[in-house]
Every structure is written in structure tokens, then in C-alpha cells.
Coordinates of N, CA and C in Angstrom, one line a residue:
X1069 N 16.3 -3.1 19.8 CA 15.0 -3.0 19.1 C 15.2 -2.2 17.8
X1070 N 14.6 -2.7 17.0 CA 14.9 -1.8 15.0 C 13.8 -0.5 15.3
X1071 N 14.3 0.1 14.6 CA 13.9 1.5 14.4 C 13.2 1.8 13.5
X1072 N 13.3 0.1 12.6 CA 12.7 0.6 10.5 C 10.9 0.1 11.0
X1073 N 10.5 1.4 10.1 CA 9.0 0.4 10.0 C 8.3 0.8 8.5
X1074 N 7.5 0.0 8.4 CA 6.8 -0.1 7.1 C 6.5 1.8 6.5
X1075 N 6.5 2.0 5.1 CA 6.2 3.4 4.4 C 5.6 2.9 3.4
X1076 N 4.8 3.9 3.0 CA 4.1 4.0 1.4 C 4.6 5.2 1.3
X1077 N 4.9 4.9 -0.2 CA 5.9 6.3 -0.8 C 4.6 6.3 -2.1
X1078 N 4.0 7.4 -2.3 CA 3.3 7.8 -3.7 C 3.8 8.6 -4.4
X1079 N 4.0 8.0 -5.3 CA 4.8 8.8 -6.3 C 4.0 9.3 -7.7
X1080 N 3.8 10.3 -8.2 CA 3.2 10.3 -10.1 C 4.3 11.4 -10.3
X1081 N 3.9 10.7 -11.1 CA 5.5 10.6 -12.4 C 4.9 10.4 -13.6
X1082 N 6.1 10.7 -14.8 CA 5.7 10.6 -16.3 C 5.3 8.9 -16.4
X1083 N 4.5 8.5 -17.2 CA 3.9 7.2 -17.3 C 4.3 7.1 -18.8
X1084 N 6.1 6.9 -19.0 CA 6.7 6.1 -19.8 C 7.5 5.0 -19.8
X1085 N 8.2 4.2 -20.3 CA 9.3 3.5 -20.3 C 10.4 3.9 -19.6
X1086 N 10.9 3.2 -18.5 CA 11.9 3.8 -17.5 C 11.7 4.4 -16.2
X1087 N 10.5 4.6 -16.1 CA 10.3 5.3 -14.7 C 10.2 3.9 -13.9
X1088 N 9.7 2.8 -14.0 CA 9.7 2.4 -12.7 C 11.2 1.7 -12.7
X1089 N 12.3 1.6 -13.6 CA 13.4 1.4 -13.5 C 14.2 2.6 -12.8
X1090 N 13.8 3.7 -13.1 CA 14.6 4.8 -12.2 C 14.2 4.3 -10.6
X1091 N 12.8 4.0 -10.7 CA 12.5 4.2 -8.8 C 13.2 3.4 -8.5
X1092 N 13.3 1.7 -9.4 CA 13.7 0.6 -8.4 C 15.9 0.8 -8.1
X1093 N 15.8 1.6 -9.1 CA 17.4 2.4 -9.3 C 17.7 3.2 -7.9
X1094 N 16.7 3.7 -7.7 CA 16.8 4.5 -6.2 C 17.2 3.4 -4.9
X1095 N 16.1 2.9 -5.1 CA 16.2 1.7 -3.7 C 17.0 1.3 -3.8
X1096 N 17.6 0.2 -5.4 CA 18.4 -0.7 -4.9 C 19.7 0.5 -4.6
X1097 N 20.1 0.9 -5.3 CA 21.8 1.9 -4.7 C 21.4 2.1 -3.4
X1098 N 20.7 2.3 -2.5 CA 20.6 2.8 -1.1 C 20.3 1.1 -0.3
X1099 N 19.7 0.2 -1.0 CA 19.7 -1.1 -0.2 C 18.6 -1.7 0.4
X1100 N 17.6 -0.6 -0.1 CA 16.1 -1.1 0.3 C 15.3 -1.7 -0.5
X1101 N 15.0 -2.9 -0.3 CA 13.8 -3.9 -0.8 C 12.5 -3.1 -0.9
X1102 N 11.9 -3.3 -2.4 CA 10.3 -3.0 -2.2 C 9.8 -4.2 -1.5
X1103 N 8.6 -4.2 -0.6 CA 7.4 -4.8 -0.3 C 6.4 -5.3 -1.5
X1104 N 6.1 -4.2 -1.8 CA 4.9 -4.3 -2.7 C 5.1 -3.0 -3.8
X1105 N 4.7 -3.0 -5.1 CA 5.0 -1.9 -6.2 C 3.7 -2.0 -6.7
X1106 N 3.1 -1.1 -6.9 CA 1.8 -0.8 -8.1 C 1.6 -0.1 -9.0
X1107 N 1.1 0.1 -9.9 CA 0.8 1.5 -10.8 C -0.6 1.4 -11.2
X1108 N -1.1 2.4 -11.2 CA -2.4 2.8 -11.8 C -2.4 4.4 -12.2
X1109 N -3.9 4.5 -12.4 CA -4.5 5.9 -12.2 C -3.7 6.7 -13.4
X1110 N -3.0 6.1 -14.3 CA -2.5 6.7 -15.5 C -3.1 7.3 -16.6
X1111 N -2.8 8.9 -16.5 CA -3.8 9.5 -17.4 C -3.2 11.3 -17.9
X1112 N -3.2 11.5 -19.3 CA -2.6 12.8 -19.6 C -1.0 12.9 -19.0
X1113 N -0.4 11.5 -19.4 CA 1.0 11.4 -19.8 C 1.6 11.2 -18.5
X1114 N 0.9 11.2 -17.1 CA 1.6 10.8 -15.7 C 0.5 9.8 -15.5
X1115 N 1.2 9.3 -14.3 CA 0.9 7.6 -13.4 C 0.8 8.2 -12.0
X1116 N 0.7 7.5 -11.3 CA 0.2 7.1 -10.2 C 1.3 5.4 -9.8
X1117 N 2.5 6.0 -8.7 CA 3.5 4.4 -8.3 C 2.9 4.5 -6.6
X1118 N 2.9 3.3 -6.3 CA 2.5 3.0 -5.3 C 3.6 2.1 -4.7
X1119 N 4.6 2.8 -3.8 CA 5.7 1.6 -3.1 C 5.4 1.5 -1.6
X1120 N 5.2 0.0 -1.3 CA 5.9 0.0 0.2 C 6.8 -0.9 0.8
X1121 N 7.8 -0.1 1.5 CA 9.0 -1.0 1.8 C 9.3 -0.8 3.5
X1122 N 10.2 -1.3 4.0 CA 10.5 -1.1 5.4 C 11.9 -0.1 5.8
X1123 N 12.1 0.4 6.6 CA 13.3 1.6 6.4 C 13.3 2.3 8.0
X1124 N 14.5 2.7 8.2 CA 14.3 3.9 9.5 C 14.2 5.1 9.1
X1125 N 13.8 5.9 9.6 CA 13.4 7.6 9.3 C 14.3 8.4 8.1
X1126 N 15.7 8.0 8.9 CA 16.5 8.4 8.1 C 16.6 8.3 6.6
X1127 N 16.6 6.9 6.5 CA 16.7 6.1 5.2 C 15.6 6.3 4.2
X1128 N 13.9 6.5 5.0 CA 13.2 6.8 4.1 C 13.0 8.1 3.6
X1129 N 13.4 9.2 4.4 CA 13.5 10.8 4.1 C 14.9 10.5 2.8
X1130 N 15.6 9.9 3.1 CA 17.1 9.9 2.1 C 16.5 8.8 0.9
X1131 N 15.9 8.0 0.8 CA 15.1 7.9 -0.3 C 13.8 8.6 -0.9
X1132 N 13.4 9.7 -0.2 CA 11.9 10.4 -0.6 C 12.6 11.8 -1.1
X1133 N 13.4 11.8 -0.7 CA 14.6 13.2 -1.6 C 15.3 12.3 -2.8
X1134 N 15.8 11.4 -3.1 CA 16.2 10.9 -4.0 C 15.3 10.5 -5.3
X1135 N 14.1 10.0 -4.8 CA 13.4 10.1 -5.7 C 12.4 11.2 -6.3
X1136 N 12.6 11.9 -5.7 CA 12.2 13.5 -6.2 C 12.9 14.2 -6.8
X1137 N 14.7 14.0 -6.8 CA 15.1 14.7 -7.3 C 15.1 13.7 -9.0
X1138 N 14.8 12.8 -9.7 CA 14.4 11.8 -10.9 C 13.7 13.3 -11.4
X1139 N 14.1 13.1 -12.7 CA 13.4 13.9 -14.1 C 11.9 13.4 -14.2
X1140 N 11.7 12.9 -14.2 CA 10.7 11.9 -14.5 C 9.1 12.1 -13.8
X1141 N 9.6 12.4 -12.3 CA 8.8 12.7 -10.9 C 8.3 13.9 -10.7
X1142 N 7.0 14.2 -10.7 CA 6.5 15.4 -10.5 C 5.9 15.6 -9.2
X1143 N 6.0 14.5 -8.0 CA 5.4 14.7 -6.8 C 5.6 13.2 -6.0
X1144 N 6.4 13.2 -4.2 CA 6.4 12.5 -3.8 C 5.5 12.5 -2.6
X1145 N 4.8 11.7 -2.5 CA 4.2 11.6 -0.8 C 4.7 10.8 0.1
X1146 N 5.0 10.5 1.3 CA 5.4 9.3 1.9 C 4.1 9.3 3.4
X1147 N 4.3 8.4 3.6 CA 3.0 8.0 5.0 C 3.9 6.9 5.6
X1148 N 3.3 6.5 7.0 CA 3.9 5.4 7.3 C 2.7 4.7 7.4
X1149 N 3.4 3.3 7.2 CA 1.8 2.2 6.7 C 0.8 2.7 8.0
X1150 N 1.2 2.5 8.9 CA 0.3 2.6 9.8 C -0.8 3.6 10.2
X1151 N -0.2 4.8 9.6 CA -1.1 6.2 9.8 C -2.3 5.7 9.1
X1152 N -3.4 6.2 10.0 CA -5.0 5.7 9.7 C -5.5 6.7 8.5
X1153 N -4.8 7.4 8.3 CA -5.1 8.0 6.5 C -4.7 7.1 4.8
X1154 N -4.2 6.2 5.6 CA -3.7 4.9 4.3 C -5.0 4.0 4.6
X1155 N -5.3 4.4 3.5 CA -6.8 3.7 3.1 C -6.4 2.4 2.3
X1156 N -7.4 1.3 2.6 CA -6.8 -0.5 1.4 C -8.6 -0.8 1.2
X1157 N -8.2 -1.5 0.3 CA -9.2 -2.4 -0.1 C -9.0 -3.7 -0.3
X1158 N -9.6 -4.4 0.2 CA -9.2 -6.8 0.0 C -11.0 -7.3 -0.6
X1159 N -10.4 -8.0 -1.3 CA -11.3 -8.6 -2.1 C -11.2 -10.4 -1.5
X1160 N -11.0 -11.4 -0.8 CA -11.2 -12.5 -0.3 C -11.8 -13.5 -1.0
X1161 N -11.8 -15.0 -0.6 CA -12.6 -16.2 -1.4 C -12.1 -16.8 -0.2
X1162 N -13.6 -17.5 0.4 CA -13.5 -18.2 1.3 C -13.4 -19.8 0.9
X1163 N -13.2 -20.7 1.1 CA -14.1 -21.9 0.7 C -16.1 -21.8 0.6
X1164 N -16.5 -22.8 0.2 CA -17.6 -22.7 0.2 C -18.0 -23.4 1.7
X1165 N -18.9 -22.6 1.8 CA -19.9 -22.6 3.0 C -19.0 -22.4 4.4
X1166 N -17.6 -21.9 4.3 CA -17.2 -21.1 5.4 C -17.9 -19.5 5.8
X1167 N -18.0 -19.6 6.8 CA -19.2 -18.1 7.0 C -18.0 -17.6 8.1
X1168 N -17.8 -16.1 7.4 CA -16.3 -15.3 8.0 C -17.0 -14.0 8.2
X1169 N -16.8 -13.4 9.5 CA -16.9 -11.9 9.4 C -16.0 -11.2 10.1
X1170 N -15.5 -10.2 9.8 CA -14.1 -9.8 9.9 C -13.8 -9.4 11.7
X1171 N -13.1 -9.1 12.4 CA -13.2 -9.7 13.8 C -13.6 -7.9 14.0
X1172 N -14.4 -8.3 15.8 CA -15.1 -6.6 15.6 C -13.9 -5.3 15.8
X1173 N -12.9 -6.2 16.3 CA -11.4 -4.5 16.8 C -11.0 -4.1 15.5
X1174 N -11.3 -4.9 14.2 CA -11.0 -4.3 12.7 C -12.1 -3.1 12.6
X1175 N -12.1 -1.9 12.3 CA -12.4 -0.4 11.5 C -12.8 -0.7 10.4
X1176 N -13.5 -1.8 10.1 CA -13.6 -1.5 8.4 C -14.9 -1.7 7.7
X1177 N -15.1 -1.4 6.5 CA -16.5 -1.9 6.5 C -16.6 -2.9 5.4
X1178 N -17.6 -3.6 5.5 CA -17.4 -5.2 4.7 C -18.8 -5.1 4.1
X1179 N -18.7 -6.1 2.9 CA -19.8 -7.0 2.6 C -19.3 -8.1 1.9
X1180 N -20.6 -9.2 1.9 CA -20.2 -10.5 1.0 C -20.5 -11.1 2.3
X1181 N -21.9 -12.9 1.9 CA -21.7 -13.5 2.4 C -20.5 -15.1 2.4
X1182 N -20.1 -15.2 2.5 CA -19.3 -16.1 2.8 C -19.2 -17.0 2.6
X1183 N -20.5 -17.5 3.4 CA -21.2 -19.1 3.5 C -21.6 -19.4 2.2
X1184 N -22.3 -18.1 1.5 CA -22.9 -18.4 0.2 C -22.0 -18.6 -1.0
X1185 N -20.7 -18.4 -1.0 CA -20.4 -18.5 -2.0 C -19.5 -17.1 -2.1
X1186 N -20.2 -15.7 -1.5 CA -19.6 -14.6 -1.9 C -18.6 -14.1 -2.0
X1187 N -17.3 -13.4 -2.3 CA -16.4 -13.0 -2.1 C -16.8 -11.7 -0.8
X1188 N -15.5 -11.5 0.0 CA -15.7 -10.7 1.3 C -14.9 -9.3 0.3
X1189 N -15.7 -8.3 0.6 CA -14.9 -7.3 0.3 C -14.8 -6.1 1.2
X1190 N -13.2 -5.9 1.7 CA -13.3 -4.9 3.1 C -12.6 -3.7 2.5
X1191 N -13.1 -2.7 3.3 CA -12.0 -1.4 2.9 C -12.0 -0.7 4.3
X1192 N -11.2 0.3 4.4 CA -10.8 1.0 5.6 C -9.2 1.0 5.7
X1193 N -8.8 1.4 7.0 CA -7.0 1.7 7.0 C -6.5 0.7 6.5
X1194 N -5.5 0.9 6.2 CA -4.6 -0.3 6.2 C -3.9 -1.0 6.7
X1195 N -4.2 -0.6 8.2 CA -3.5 -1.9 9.2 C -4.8 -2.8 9.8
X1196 N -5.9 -1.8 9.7 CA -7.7 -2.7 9.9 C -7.7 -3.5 8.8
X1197 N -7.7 -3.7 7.6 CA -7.7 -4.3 6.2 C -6.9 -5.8 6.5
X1198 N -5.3 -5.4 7.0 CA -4.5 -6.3 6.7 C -5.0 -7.1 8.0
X1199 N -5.3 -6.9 9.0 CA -5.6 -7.6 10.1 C -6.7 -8.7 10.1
X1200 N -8.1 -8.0 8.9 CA -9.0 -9.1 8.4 C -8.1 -9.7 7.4
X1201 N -7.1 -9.5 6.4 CA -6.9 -10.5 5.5 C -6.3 -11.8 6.1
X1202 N -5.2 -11.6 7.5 CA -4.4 -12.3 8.4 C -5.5 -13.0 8.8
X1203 N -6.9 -12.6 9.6 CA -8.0 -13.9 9.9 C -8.5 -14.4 9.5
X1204 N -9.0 -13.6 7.9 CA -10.0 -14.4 6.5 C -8.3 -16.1 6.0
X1205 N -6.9 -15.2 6.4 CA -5.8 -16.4 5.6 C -6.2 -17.7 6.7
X1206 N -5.8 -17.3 8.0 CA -6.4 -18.4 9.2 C -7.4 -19.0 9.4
X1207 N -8.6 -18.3 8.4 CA -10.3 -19.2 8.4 C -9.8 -20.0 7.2
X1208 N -8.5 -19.8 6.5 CA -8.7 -20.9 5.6 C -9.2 -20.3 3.9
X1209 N -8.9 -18.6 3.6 CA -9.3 -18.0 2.4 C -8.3 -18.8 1.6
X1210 N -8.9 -19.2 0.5 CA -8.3 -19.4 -1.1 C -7.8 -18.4 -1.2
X1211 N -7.7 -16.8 -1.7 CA -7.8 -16.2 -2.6 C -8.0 -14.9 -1.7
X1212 N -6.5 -14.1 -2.0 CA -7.0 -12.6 -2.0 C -6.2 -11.6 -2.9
X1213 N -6.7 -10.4 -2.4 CA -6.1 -9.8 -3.4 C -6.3 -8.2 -2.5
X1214 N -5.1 -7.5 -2.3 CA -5.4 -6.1 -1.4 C -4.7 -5.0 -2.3
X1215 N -5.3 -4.0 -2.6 CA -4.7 -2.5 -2.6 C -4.7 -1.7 -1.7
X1216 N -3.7 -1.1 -1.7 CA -4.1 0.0 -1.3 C -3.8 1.5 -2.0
X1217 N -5.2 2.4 -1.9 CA -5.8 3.1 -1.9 C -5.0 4.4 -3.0
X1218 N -5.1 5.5 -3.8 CA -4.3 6.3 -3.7 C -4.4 7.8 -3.1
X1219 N -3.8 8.2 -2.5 CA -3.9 9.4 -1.5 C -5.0 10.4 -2.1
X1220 N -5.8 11.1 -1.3 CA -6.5 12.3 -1.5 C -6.2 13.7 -2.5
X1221 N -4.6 13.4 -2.0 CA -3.8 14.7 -1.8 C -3.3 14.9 -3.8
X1222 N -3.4 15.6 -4.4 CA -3.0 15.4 -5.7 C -1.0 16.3 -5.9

């Protein structure tokens, strides 16, 4: 049985040219695939990076020291996807006149009718989140689109 499981690593860092080349410089020398990469929340010369990849403990502590020690990085967080403090948001498109509401063991809270035309939009953890986007993709959604969230913690 594998040992790796999903992380979000948050990073803010200077928000110039090169920094997301240094992060992806980290991963690839160590051998780890991003998942997903984001940036936002850029303001007063730092950013806000949002990575999530798959790893065993080892590997993601030996990448969350590597990327802290980068010029560039003024603060690392890491989570594992699953801890119920990793907050997402999905935005959805059903077809028209499919009427979806997210199944009740999902945590999250929703609006948007469906049937009518509306887009579904859920937020809560992000294994609740991904669980409605997995049954909004099986009802047959067009169209999504998910974040997740950036940490509390500055």
C-alpha cells in the first residue's frame, strides 16, 4: 500500500518574474509532479502560490524545507488535502433543466437552481467540494471550475 497522499503547500513569496520557476525548480529536481498551481492575492510586492501534489511525508517535509530555503519565499504552509481546514470553492453548469443538489454526506453549503438555468456554487472542505464536483461531473455538468481557498494563517 503507497504511503503518498495528496498536500497543499501555500506559499507567499515576492510576486516577480521567476518565482514560480524557482518552485517548479524545487519539484521537478526532487521528482514531484504539481497537481494543480495557482496564484492570487498579490499585493505590496508578494503573492499568494497555491500547490497541490501527491508525496510521502518524507518527501513533502524535504520539499517544504526546500522551498523555504528560495530567496524569494517569505512563508511556507503545508496541509494535507484532506484536513477539514482546507477550505474550496466550485462554481458548476449543469445542462439545462437538470435539477442537482449536492448529495447530503457532502459538508458544504450550496446555492443555485439547477433546473433553472443557475450555476451550483458550493464551498466548504475540500474533500466535501471535490465529492459534489465528482456527482455534479456524473449528473452530466458542462462546466466547472474549483479553488481552493487561501489559509487564515498569514
Amino acid at each position: 500500500m503507497s504511503d503518498e497522499v495528496r498536500w497543499i503547500l501555500y506559499v507567499r513569496a515576492d510576486h516577480r518574474t521567476g518565482t514560480i520557476a524557482a518552485l517548479a525548480g524545487v519539484f521537478a529536481t526532487r521528482g514531484v509532479n504539481f497537481d494543480a498551481l495557482a496564484t492570487g492575492e498579490a499585493a505590496e510586492g508578494t503573492g499568494l502560490v497555491t500547490v497541490t501534489f501527491v508525496a510521502n511525508e518524507r518527501r513533502q517535509q524535504l520539499l517544504a524545507r526546500s522551498v523555504e530555503r528560495l530567496a524569494v519565499v517569505h512563508s511556507v504552509l503545508v496541509r494535507r488535502a484532506d484536513d477539514l481546514g482546507v477550505r474550496a470553492a466550485a462554481v458548476l453548469q449543469l445542462p439545462p433543466g437538470v435539477a442537482f443538489v449536492p448529495p447530503p454526506h457532502a459538508g458544504v453549503r450550496w446555492s443555485g437552481l439547477t433546473d433553472r438555468g443557475e450555476p451550483l456554487l458550493v464551498e466548504g472542505a475540500l474533500v466535501d467540494v471535490e465529492v459534489v464536483v465528482d456527482a455534479a461531473l456524473a449528473a452530466g455538468a458542462l462546466a466547472h471550475a474549483l479553488v481552493i481557498q487561501p489559509p487564515h494563517v498569514r
